[in-house]
Coordinates of C-alpha atoms and ligand atoms in Angstrom, one line a residue:
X49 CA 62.6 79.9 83.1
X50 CA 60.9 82.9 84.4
X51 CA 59.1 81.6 86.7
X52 CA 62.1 80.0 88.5
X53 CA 63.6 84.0 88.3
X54 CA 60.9 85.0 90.2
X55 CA 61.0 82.2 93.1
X56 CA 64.6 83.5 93.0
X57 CA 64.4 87.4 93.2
X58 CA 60.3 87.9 93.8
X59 CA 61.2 91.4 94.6
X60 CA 62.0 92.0 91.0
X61 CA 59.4 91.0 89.2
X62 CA 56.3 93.1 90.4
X63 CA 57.8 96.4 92.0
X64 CA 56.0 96.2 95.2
X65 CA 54.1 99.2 97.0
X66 CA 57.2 101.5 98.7
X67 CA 56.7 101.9 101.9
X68 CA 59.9 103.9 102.2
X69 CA 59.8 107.8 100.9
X70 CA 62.9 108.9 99.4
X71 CA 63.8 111.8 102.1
X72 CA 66.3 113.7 99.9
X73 CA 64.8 116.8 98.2
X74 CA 67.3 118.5 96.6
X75 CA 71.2 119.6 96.4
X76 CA 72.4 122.5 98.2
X77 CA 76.3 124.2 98.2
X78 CA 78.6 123.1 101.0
X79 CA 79.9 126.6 101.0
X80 CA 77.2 129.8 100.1
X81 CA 74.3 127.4 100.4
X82 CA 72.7 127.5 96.9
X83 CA 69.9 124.7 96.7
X84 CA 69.4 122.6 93.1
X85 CA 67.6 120.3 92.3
X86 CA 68.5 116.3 92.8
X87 CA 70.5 115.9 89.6
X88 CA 73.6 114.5 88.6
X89 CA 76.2 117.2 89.5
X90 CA 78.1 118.3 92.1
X91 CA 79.7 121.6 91.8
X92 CA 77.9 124.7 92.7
X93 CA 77.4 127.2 89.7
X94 CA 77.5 130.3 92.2
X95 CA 80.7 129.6 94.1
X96 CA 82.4 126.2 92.4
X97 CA 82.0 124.7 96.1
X98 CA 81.2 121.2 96.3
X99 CA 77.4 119.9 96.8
X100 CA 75.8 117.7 98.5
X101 CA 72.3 115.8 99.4
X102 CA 69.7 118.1 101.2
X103 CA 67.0 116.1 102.9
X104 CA 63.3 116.8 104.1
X105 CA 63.8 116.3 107.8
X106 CA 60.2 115.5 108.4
X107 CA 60.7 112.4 106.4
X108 CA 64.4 111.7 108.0
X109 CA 62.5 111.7 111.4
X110 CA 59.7 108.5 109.9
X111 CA 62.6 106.7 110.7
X112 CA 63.4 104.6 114.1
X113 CA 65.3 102.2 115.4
X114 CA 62.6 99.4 114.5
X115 CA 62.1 100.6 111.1
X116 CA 65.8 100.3 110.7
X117 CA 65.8 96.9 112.5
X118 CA 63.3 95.5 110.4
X119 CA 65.7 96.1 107.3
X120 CA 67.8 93.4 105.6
X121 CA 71.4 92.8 106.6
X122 CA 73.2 95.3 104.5
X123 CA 73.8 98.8 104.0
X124 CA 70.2 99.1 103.1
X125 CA 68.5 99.0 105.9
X126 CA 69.7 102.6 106.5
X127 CA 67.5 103.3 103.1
X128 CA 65.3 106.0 104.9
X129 CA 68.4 108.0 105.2
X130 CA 69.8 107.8 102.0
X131 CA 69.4 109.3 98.5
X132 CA 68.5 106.4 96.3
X133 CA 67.4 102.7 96.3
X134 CA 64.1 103.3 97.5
X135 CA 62.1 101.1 95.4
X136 CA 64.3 97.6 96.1
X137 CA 63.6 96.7 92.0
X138 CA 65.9 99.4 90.5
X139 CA 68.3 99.0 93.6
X140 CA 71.6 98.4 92.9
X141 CA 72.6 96.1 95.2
X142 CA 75.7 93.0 95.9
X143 CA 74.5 93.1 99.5
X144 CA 77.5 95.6 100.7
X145 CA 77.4 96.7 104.5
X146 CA 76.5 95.0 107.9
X147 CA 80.1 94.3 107.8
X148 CA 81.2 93.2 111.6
X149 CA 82.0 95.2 114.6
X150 CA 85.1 93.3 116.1
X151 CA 86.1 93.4 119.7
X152 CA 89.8 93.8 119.8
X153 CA 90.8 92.8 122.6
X154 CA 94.3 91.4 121.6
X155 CA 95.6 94.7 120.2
X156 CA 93.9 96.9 123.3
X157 CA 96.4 95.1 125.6
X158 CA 99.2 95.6 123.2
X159 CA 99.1 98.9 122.9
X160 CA 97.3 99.7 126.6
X161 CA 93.9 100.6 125.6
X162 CA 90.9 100.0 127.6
X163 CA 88.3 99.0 124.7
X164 CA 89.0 98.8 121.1
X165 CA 86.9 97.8 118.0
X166 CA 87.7 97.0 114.8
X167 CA 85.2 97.7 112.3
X168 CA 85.8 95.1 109.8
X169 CA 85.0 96.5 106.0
X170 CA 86.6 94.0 104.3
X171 CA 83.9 91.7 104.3
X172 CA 82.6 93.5 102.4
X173 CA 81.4 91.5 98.4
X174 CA 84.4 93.1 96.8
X175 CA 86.1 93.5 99.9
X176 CA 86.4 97.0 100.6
X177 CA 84.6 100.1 102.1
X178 CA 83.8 101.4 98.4
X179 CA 81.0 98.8 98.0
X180 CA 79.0 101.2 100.0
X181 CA 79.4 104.3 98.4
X182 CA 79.0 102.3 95.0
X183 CA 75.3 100.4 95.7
X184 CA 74.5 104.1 96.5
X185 CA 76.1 105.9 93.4
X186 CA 75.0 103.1 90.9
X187 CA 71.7 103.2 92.2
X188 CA 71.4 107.0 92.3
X189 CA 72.9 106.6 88.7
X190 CA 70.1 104.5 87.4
X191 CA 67.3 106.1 88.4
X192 CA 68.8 109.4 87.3
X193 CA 68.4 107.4 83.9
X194 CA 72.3 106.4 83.3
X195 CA 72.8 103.0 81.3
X196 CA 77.2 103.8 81.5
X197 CA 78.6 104.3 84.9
X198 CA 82.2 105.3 84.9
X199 CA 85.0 106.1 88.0
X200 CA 88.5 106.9 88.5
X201 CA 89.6 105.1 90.8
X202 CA 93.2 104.2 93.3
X203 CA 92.0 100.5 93.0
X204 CA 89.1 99.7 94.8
X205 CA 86.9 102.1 93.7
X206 CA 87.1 100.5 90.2
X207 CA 86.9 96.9 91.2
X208 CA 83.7 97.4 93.5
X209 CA 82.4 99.7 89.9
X210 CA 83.3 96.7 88.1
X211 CA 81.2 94.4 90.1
X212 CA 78.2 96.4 91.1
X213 CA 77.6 97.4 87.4
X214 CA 78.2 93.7 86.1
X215 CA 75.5 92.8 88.7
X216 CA 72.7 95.2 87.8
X217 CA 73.5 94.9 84.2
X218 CA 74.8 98.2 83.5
X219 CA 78.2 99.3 81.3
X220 CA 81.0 99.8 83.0
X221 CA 83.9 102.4 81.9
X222 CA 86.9 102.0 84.4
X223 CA 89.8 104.4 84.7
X224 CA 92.8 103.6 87.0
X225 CA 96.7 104.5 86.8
X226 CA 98.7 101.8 85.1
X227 CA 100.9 101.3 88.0
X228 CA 98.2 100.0 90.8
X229 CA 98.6 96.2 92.1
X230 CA 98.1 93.8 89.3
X231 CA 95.9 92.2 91.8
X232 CA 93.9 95.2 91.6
X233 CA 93.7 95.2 87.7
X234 CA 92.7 91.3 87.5
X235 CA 89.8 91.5 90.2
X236 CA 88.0 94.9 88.2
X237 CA 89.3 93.3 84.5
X238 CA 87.6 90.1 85.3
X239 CA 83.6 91.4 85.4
X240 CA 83.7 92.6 81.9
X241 CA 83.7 96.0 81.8
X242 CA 85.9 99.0 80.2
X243 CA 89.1 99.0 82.2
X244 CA 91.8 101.6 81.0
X245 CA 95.2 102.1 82.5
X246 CA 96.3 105.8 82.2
X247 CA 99.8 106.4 82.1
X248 CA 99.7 109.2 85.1
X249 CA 98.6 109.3 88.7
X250 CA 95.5 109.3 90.7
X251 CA 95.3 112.8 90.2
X252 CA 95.7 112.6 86.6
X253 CA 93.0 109.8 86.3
X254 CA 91.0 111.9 88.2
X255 CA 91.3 115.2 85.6
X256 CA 90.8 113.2 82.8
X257 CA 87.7 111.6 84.2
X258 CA 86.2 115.1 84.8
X259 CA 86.9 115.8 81.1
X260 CA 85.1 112.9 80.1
X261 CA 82.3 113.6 82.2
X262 CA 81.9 117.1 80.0
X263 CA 81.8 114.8 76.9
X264 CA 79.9 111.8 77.5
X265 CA 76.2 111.4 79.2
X266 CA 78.0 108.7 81.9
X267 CA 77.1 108.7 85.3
X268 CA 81.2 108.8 87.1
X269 CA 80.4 107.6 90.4
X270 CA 82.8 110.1 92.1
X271 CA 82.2 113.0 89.8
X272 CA 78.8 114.3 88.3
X273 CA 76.8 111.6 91.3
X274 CA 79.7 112.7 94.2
X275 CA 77.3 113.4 96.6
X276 CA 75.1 110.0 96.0
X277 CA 77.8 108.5 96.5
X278 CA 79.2 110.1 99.3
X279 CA 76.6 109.9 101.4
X280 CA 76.9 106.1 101.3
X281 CA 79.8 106.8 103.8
X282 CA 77.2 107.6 106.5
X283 CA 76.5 103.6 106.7
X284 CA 79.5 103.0 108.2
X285 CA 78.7 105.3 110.9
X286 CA 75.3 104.0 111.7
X287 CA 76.4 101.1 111.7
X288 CA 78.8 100.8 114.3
X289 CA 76.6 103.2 116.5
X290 CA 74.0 100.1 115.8
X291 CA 75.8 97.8 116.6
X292 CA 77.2 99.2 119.3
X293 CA 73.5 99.2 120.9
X294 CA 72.6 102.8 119.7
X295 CA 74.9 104.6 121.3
X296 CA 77.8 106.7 119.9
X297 CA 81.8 105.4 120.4
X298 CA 83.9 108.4 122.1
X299 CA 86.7 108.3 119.6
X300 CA 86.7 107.1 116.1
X301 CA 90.3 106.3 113.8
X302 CA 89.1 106.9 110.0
X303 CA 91.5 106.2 107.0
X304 CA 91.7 109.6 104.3
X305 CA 92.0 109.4 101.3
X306 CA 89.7 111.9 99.6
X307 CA 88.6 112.9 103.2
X308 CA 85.1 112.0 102.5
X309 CA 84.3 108.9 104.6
X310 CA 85.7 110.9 107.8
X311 CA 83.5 113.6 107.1
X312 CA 80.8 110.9 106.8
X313 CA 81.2 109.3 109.1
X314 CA 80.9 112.7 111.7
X315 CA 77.4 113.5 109.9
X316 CA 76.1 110.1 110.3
X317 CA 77.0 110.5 114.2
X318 CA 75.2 114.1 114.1
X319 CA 72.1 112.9 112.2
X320 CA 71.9 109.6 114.7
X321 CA 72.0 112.4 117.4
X322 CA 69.7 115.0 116.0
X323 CA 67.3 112.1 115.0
X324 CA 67.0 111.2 118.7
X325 CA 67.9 107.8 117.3
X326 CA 71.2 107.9 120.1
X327 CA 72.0 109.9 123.0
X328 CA 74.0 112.7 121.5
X329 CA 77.1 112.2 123.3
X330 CA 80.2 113.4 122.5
X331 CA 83.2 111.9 120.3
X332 CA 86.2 112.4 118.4
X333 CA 86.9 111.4 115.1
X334 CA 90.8 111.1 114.2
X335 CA 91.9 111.1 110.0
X336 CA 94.9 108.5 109.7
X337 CA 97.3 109.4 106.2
X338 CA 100.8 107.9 105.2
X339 CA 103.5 110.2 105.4
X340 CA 103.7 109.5 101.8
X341 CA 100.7 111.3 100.9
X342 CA 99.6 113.3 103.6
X343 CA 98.1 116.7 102.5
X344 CA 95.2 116.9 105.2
X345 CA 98.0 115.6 107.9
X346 CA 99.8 118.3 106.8
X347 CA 97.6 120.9 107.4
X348 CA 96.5 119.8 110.4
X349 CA 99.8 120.1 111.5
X350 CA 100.4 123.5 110.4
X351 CA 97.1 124.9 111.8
X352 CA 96.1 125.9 108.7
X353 CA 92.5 125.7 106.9
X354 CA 94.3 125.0 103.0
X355 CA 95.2 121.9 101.9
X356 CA 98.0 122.0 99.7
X357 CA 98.3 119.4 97.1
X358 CA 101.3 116.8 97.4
X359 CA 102.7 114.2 94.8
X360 CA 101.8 110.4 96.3
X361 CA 104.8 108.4 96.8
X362 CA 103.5 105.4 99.5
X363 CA 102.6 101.7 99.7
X364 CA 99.1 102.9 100.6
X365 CA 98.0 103.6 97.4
X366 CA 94.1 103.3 97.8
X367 CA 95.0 106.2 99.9
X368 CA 96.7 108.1 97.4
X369 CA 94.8 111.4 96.8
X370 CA 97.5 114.5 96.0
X371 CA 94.7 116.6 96.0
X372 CA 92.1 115.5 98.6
X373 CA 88.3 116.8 97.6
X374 CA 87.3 117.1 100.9
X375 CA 90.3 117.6 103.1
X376 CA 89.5 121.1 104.5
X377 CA 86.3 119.9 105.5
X378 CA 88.0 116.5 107.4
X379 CA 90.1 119.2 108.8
X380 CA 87.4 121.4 110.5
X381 CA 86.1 117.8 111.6
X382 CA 88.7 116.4 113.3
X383 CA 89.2 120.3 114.9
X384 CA 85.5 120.8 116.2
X385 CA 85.2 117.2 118.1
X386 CA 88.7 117.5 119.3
X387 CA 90.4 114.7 117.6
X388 CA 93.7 115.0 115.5
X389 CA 94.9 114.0 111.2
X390 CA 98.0 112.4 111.7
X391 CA 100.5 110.4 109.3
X392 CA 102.8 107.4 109.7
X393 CA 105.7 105.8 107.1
X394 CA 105.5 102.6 105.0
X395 CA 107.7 100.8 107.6
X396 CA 105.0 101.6 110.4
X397 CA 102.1 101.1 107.6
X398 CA 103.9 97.6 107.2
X399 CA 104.1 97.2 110.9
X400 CA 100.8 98.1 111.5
X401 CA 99.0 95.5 109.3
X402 CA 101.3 92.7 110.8
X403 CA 100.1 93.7 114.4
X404 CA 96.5 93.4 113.3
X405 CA 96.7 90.6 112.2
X406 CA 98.8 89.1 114.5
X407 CA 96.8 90.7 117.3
X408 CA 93.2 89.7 115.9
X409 CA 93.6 87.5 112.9
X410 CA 92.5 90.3 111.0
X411 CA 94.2 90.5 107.4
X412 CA 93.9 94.6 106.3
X413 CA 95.3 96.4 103.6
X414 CA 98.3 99.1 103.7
X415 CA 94.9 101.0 104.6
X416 CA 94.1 98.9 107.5
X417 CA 98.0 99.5 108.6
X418 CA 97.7 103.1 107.5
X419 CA 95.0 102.9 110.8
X420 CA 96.5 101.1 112.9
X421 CA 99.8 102.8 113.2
X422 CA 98.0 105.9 113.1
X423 CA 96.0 104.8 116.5
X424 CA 99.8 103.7 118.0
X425 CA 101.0 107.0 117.0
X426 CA 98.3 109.3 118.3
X427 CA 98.6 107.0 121.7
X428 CA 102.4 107.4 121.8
X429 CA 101.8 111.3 121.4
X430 CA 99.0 111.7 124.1
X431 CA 96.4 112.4 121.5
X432 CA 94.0 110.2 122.1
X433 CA 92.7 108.8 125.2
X434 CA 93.5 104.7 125.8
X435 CA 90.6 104.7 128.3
X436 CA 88.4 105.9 126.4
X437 CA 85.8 103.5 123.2
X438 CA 87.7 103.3 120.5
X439 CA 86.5 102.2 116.6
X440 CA 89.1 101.7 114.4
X441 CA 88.0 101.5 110.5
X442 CA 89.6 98.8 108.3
X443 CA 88.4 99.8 105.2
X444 CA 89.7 96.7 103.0
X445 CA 90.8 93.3 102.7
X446 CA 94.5 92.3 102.7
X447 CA 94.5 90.1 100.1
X448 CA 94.3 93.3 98.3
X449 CA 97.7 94.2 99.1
X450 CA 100.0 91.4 98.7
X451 CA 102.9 93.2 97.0
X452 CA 104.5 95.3 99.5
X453 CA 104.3 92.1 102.4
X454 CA 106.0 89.4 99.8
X455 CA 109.8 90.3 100.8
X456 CA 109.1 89.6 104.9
X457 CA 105.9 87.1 104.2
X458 CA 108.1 84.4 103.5
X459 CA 107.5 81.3 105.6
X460 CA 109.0 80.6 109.2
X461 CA 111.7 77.9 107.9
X462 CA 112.3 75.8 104.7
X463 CA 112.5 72.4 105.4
X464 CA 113.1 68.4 104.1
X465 CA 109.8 66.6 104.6
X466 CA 111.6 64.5 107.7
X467 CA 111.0 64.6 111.7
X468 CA 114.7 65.1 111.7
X469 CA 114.7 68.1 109.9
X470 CA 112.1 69.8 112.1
X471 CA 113.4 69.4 114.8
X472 CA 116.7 70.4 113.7
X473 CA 115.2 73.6 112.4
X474 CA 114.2 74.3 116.2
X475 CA 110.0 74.4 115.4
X476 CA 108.7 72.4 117.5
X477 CA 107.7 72.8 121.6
X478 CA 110.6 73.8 123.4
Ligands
PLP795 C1 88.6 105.0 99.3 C2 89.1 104.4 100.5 C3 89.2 105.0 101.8 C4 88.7 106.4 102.1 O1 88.2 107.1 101.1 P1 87.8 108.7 101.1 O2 88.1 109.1 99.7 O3 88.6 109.4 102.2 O4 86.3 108.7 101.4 C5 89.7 104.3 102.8 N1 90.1 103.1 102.7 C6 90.1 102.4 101.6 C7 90.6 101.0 101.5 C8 89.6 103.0 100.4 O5 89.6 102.3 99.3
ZN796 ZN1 77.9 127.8 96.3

């Protein structure tokens, strides 16, 4: 028996030799600068501003485009710029990232852009963006000695939890609002873990969870290890600067929830640049909210720095953050590259998922329609250039999202099983 493990998963027998350094060093405050140690927590003591990874930049600049190359197909062959999984045996690890760059042609022409991608994050194992952030978190979690990882989560933060902890063998504590798709519930509920419905919203889970986190010695994946797991965001902009043959894209559509990815996404583009790993040329990242829960939109909107809290009330509800974490610093994002936040209703949100699908075959969720009626939007308002290459993010899998398509899915006719029938109905070739 063990010796057919180890044919299996040879990496996890004998920890081989790393040949990878772990290049972050420390924790340091978003806002006055503080530095701690690496450790799980994520609020400065000095100023209450959030933290995040510090890294030696010596040991950032080991890395090169062939050292990256050489890496497996997944997030992880960014490892040299992340904070955890450096020795593959404690890794945790579903194989999350490397998710395809789509050409989009389709949907360019329909909506008279020159070149559009679509990178395509629902491929991801649990089939959406938070797969990434997860492997990090979980593995960050584990080697900061955790054996409980907990989240609150809008959905599919708690199923990717779910999965990733089933998977490395660690217990799972699961917090989500009763109301979320039921879809949702079944795909975290069935690996085995702690799942618990909380009679509030996001924001409410979200409290609670911090609470907990004063209580209990669990690692919460977007809590005490928030800036592990935020910087698993980054992959999803190496990645498409990869894959688009190491250069940057000149404008970028990115879904907000928390605000985080966006913000992510931008450093990854900065480091790639700094790193001399691609030209440093210039771009514009663009935040996409529904008008149903658009705080950061908002602001943007108003000119204004604060981000004040709303109450979510959209179909979008993986997007459904009142109270956004990082919103002001999305906001000072989208402002310094010259791109815009924007918002769109559940109508367009609706609209926007049947277009991409019907455009590219690509099934998203209300997030993926939260995008791309955002990118007709900031078209239709001048905002963003339709000449210029475009990567749109969809972030997660349709299939996610059934509930708020079933009333217009319905087939194109109902029909007898007869020739006759068909015909009558007017489907065949006219
Ligand atoms: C979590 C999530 C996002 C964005 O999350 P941030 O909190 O802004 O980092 C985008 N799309 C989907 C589908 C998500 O689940
Ligand atoms: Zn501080």
């Amino acid at each position: 028996m063990r010796s057919f493990f180890m044919t299996l998963a040879p990496e996890r027998a004998d920890t081989p030799a790393l040949d990878v350094a772990n290049p972050a060093v420390g924790l340091s405050c978003r806002h006055c600068g503080a530095t701690y140690p690496l450790s799980p927590s994520h609020v400065c003591v000095e100023c209450f501003a959030p933290l995040e990874i510090s890294y030696d930049p010596d040991l950032l600049g080991r890395v090169t485009r062939e050292s990256i190359e050489r890496g497996p197909a997944n997030l992880w062959r960014y490892v040299g710029l992340l904070p955890a999984g450096h020795d593959p045996a404690r890794r945790v690890s579903l194989g999350a990232g490397w998710t395809p760059l789509r050409p989009a042609p389709r949907l360019a022409a329909e909506l008279g852009m020159k070149t559009l991608y679509v990178k395509d994050d629902s491929a991801n194992p649990t089939h959406s963006f938070k797969d990434r952030v997860v492997s990090v978190a979980l593995s960050a979690a584990r080697e900061l000695g955790f054996t409980t990882v907990a989240c609150a989560s809008t959905g599919n933060l708690a199923q990717s939890v779910a999965a990733h902890a089933a998977g490395a063998g660690l217990r799972s504590v699961v917090l989500v609002p009763h109301d979320l798709e039921a879809g949702k519930t079944v795909s975290t509920g069935v690996y085995g873990g702690t799942l618990v419905a909380i009679q509030g919203n996001y924001d409410d889970v979200n409290r609670l969870c911090s609470e907990l986190a004063g209580e209990y010695e669990w690692a919460f994946v977007n809590v005490n290890v928030r800036p592990f797991y935020a910087e698993g965001s980054k992959t999803l902009g190496y990645e498409v600067a990869e894959q688009l043959g190491w250069r940057l894209p000149e404008q970028v559509v990115v879904p907000i929830a928390s605000g985080s990815l966006l913000t992510k996404v931008d450093k990854a583009f900065g480091e790639l640049g700094k790193l001399g790993l691609v030209e440093p040329t210039p771009y514009r990242v663009f935040g996409a909210q529904a008008a149903g829960c658009n705080p950061v939109a908002a602001a943007f909107a108003r000119g204004v720095d604060t981000v004040a809290p709303v109450r979510p009330s959209t179909i979008a509800k993986s997007l459904s953050i009142g109270n956004p974490a990082d919103g002001p610093y999305a906001l000072d994002v989208a402002r310094r590259t010259g791109g815009a936040i924007t918002d769109v209703s559940d109508d367009e949100i609706l609209e926007g998922m049947r277009l991409l699908a019907r455009t590219e075959g690509i099934f998203g969720e209300t997030a993926g329609g939260v995008t791309v009626a955002n990118l007709r939007r900031l078209l239709r308002e001048g905002l963003l250039d339709p000449a210029a290459e475009t990567v749109i993010y969809n972030t997660g899998d349709g299939l996610k999202t059934l509930d708020p398509l079933v009333e217009t899915g319905g087939p194109t006719a109902t029909i007898k099983p007869s020739l006759r029938a068909f015909e009558a109905a007017g489907l065949g070739d006219d």
